[in-house]
mmCIF file of C-alpha atoms and ligand atoms in Angstrom:
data_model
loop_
_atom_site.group_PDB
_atom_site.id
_atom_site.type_symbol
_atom_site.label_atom_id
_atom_site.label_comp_id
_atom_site.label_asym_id
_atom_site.label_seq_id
_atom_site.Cartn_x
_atom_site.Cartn_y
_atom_site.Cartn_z
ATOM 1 C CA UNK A 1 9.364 -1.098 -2.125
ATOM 2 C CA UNK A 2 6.512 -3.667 -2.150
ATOM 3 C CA UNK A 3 4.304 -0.929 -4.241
ATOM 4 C CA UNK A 4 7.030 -0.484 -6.705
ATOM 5 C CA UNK A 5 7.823 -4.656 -7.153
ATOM 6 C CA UNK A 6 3.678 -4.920 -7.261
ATOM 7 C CA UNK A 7 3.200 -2.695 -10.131
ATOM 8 C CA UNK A 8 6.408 -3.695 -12.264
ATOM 9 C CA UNK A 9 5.360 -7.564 -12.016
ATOM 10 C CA UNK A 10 1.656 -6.517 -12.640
ATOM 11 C CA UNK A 11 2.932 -4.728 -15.988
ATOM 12 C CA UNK A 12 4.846 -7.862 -16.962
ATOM 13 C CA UNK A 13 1.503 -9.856 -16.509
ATOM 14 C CA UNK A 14 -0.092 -7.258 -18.806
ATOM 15 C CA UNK A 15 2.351 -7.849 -21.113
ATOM 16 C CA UNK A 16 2.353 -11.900 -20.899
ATOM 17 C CA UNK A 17 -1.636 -11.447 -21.458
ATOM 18 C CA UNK A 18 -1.532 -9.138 -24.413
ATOM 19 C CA UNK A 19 0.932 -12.103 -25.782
ATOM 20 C CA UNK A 20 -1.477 -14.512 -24.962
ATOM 21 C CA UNK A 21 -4.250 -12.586 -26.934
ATOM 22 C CA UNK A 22 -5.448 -12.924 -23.302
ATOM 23 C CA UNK A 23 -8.666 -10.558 -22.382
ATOM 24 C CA UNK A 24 -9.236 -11.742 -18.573
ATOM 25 C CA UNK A 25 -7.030 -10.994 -15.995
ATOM 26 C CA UNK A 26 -4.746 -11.973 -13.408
ATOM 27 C CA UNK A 27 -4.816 -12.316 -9.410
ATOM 28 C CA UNK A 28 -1.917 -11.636 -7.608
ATOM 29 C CA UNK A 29 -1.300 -13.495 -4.150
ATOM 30 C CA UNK A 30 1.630 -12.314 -2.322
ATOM 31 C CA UNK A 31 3.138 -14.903 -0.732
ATOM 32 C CA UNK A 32 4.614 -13.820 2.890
ATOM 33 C CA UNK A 33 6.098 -17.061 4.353
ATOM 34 C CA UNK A 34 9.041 -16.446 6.016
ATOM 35 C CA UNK A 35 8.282 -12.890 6.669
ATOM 36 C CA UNK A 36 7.108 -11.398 9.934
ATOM 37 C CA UNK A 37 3.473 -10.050 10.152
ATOM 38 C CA UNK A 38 5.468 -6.323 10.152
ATOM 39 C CA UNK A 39 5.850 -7.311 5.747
ATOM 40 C CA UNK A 40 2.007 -8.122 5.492
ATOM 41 C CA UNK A 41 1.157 -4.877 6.985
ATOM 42 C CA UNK A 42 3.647 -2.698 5.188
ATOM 43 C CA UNK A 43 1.659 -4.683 2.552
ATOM 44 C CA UNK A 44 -1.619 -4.605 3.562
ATOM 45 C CA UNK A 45 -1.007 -0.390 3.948
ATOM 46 C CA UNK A 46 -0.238 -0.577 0.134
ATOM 47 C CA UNK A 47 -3.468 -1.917 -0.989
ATOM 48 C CA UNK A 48 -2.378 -5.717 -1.079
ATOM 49 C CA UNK A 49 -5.061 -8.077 0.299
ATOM 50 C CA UNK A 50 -4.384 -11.404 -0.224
ATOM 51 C CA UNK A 51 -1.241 -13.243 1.192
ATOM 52 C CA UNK A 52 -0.445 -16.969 1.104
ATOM 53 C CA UNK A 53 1.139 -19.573 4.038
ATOM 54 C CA UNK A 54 2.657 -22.452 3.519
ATOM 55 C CA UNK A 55 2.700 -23.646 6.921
ATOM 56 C CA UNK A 56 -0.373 -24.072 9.482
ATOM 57 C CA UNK A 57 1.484 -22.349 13.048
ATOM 58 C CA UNK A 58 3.152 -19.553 10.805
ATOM 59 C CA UNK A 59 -0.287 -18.677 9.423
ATOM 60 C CA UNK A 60 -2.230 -19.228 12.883
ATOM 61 C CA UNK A 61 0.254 -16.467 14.435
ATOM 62 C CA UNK A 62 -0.141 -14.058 11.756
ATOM 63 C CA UNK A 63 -3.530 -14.485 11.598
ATOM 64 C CA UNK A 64 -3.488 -13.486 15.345
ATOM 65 C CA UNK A 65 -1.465 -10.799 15.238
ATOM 66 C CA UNK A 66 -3.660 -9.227 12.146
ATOM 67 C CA UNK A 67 -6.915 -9.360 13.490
ATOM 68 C CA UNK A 68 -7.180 -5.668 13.161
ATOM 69 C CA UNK A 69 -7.000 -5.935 9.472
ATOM 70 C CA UNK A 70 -10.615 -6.825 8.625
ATOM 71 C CA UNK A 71 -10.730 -7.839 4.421
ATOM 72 C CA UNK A 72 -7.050 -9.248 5.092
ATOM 73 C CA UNK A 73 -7.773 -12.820 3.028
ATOM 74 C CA UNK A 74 -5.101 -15.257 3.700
ATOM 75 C CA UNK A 75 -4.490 -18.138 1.243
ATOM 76 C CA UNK A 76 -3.162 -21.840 2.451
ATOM 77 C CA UNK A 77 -0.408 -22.820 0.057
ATOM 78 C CA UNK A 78 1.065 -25.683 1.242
ATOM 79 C CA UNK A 79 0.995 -29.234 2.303
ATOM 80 C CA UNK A 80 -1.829 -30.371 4.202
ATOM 81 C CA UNK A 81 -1.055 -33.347 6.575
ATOM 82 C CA UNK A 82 -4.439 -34.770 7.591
ATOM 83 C CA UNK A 83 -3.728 -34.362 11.316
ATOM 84 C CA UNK A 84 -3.526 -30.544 11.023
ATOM 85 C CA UNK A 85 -7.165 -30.084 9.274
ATOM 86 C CA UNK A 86 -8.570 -29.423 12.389
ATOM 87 C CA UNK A 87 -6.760 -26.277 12.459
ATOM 88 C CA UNK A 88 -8.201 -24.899 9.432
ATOM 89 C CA UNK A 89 -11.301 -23.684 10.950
ATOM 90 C CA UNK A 90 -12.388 -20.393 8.834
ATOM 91 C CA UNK A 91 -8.986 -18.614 8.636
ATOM 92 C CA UNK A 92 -8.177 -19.580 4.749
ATOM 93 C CA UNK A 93 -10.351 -18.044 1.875
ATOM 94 C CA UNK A 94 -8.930 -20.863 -0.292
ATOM 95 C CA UNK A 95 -6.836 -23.953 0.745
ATOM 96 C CA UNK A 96 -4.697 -25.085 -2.276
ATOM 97 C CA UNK A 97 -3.695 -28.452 -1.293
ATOM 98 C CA UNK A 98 -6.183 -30.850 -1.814
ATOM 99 C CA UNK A 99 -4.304 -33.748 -3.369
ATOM 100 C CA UNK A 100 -6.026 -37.332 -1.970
ATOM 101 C CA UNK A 101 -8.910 -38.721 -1.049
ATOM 102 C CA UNK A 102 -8.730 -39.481 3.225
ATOM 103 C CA UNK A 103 -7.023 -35.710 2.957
ATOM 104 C CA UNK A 104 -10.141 -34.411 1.353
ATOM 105 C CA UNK A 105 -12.743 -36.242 3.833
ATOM 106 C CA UNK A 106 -11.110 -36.000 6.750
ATOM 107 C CA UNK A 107 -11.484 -31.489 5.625
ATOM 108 C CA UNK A 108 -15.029 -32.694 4.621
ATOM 109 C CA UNK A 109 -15.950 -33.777 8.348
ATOM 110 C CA UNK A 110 -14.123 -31.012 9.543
ATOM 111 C CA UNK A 111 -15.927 -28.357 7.704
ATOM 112 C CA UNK A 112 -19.165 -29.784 7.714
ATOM 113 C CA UNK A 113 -18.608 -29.976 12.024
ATOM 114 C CA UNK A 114 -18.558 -26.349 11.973
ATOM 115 C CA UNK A 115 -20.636 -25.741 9.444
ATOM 116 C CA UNK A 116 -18.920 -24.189 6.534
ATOM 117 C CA UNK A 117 -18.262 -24.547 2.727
ATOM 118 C CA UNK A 118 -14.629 -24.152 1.949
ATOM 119 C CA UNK A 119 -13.365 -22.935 -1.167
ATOM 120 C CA UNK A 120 -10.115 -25.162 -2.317
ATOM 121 C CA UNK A 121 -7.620 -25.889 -5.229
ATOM 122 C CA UNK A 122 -6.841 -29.797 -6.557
ATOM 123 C CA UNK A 123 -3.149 -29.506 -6.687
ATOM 124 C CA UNK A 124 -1.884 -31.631 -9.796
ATOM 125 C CA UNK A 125 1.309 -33.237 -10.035
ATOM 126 C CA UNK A 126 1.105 -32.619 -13.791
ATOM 127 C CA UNK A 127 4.952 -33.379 -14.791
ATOM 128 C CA UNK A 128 4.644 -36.400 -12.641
ATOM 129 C CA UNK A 129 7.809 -34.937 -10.360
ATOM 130 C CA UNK A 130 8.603 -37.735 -7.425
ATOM 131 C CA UNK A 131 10.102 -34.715 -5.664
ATOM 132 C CA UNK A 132 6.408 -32.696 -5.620
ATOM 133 C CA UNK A 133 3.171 -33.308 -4.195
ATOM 134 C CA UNK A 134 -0.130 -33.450 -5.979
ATOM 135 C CA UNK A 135 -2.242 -35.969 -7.598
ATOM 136 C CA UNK A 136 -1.219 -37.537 -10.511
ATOM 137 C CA UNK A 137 -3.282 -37.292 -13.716
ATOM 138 C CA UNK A 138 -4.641 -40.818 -13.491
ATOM 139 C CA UNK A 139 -5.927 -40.357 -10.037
ATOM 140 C CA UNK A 140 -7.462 -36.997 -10.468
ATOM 141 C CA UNK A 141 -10.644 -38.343 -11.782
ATOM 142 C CA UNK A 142 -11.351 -40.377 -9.036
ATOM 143 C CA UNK A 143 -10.598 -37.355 -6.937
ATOM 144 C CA UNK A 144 -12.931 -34.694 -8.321
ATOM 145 C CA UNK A 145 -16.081 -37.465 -8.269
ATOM 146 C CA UNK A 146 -15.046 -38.005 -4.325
ATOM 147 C CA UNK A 147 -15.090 -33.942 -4.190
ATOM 148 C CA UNK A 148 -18.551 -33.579 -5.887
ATOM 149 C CA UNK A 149 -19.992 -35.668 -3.030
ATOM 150 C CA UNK A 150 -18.524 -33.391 -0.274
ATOM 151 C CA UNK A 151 -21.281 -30.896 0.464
ATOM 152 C CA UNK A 152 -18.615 -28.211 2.545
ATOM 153 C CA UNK A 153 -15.644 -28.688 0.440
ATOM 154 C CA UNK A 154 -15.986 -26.121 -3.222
ATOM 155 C CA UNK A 155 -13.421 -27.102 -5.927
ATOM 156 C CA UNK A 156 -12.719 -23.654 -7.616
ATOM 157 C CA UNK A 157 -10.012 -25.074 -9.822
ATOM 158 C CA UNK A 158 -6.459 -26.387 -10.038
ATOM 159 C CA UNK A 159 -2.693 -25.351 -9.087
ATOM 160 C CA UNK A 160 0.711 -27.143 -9.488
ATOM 161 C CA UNK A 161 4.145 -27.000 -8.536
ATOM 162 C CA UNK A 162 6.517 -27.103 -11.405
ATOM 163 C CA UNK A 163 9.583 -29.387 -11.553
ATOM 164 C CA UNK A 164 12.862 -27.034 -10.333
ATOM 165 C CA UNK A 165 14.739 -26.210 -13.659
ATOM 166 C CA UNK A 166 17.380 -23.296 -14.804
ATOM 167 C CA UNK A 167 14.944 -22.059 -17.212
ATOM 168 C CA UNK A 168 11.097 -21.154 -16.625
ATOM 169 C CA UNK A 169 10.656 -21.703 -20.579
ATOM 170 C CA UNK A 170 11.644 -25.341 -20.054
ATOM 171 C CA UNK A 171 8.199 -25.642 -17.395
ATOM 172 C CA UNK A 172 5.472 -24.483 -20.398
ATOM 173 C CA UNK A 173 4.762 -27.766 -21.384
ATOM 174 C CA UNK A 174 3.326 -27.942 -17.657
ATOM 175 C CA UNK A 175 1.698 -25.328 -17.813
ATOM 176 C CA UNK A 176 -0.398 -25.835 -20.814
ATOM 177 C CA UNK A 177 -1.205 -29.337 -19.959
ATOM 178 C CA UNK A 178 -2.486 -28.422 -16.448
ATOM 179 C CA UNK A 179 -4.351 -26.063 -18.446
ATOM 180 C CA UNK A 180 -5.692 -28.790 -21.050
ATOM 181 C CA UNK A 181 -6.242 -30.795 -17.883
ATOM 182 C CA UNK A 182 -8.452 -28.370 -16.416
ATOM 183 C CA UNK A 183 -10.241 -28.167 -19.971
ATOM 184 C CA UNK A 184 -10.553 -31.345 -20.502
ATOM 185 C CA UNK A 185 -12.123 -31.947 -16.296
ATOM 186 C CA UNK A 186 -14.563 -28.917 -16.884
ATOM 187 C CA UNK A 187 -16.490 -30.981 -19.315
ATOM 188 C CA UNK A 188 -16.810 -34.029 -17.364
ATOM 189 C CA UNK A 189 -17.930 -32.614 -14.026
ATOM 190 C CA UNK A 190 -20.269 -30.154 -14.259
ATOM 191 C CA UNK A 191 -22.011 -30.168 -10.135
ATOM 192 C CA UNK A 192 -22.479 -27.526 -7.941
ATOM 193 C CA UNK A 193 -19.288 -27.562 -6.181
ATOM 194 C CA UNK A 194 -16.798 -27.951 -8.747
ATOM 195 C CA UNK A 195 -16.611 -24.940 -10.464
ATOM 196 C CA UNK A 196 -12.901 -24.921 -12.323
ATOM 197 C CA UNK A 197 -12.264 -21.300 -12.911
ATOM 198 C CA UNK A 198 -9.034 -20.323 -11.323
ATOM 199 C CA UNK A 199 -5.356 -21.963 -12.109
ATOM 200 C CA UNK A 200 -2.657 -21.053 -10.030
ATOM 201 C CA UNK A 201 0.170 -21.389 -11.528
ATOM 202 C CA UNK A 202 3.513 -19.398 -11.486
ATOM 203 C CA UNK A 203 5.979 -17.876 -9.265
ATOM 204 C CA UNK A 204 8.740 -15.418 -9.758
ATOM 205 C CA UNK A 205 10.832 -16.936 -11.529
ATOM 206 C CA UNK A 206 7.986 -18.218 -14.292
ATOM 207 C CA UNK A 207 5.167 -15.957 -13.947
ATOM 208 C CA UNK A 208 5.280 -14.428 -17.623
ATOM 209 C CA UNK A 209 5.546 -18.365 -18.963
ATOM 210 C CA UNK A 210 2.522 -19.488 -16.864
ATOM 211 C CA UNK A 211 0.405 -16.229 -17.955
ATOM 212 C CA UNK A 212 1.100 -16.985 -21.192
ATOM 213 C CA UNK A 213 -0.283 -20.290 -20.940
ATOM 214 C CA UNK A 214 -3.498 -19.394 -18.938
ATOM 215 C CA UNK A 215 -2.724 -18.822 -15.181
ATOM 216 C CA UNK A 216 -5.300 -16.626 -14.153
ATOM 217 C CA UNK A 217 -3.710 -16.529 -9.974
ATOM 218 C CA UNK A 218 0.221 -16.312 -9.839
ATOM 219 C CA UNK A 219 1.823 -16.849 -6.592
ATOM 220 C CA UNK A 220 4.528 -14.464 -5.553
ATOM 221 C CA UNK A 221 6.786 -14.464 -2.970
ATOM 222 C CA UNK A 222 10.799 -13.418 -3.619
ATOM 223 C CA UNK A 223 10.440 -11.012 -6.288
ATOM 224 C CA UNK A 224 7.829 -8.872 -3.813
ATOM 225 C CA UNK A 225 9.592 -9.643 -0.116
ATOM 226 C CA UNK A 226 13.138 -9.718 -1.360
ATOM 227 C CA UNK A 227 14.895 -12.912 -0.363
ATOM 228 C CA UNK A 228 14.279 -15.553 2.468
ATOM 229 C CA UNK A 229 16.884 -17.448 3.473
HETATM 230 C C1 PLP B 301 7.080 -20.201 -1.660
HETATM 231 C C2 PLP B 301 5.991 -20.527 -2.599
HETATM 232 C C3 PLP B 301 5.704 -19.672 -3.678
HETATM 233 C C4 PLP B 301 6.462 -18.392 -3.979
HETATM 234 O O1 PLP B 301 7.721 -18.671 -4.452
HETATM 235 P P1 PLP B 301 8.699 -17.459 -4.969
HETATM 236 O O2 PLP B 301 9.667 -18.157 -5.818
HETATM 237 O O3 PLP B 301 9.275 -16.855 -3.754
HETATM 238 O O4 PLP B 301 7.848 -16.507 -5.707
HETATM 239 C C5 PLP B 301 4.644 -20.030 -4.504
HETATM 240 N N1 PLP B 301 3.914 -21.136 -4.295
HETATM 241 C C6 PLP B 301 4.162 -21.974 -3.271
HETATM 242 C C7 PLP B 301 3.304 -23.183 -3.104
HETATM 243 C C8 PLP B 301 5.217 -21.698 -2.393
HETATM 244 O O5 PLP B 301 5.449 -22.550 -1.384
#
């Protein structure tokens, strides 16, 4: 089941890339909130590796309950409230959340206490959506010259939520200007720790759209697991 949804959304990201004129390639992170550890495995046994949470318990328990599974890496996907940093510790590869300032140094003194560099996304609130997190495009500046100080915190890049709509083709214009965005940010901060390679954007419903317009990480959850509510 998860094999057969893998390799028919993997061809339609072939296909979006050959649109694109696209020679790279795509990451695919399944996302497994909601689902019981039980889906992960059943994953895991399939050759999937990387899985993304949304919420700090729900990944904690999983976590625990897949200890077994050694290169298991497990993604953070979703809101960060500053008070919960101190869980982070060294269970995410890659924290996609970063969105303000006191968010980002309260993770700085976190990671720096224990004494590790953590790889993270800027999440951008690129259509300016009241109803979505992320910074805005005025404040991102500020935000990536307050990253390039932070000697345990790695910017690898950006991700964004798009605005809920009927159609994915009415979200491109997001797409492509998180994509200018990240352009335009790779020429202005060029340190050690921001390194903007990887944009994560799409989900089921808009994957081909956002691969067309240069997502290089899609996020999938439904059209793996099957529903969740
Ligand atoms: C749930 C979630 C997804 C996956 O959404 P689907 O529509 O199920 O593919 C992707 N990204 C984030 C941040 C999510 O919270």
């Amino acid at each position: 089941m998860f094999k057969e949804q893998k390799e028919r959304i993997m061809r339609e990201v072939e296909e979006a890339l050959k649109r694109a004129g696209r020679t790279d390639s795509v990451t695919l992170l399944a996302v497994s909130k909601t689902f019981p550890a039980e889906s992960i495995i059943e994953a895991y046994e399939q050759g999937q590796r990387l899985f993304g949470e949304n919420k700090i318990q729900e990944a904690l328990d999983k976590r625990e309950k897949l200890k077994g599974l050694k290169d298991l890496d497990l993604h953070f996907i979703g809101h960060l409230q500053t008070n919960k940093v101190k869980y982070l510790k060294d269970n995410f590869g890659l924290i996609y959340s970063v969105d303000r300032i006191p968010l980002l140094n309260e993770m700085e003194k976190h990671f720096a206490r224990i004494d590790r560099v953590q790889d993270v996304l800027i999440q951008v609130n690129t259509a300016n959506d009241p109803a979505k997190s992320g910074v805005s495009m005025d404040e991102l500046p500020e935000l990536l010259e307050a990253a390039s100080k932070c000697g345990h915190i790695k910017v690898n890049g950006f991700t964004m939520m798009p605005p809920l709509v009927n159609e994915a083709e009415e979200n491109r214009v997001h797409f492509a200007r998180t994509r200018e965005l990240m352009e335009e940010m790779k020429k202005k901060f060029t340190c050690d720790n921001i390194d903007l390679r990887i944009l994560s954007m799409g989900m089921s419903d808009d994957f081909k759209v956002a691969v067309e317009e240069g997502s290089t990480l899609i996020r999938i959850g439904t059209a793996l697991f099957g529903g969740r509510y």
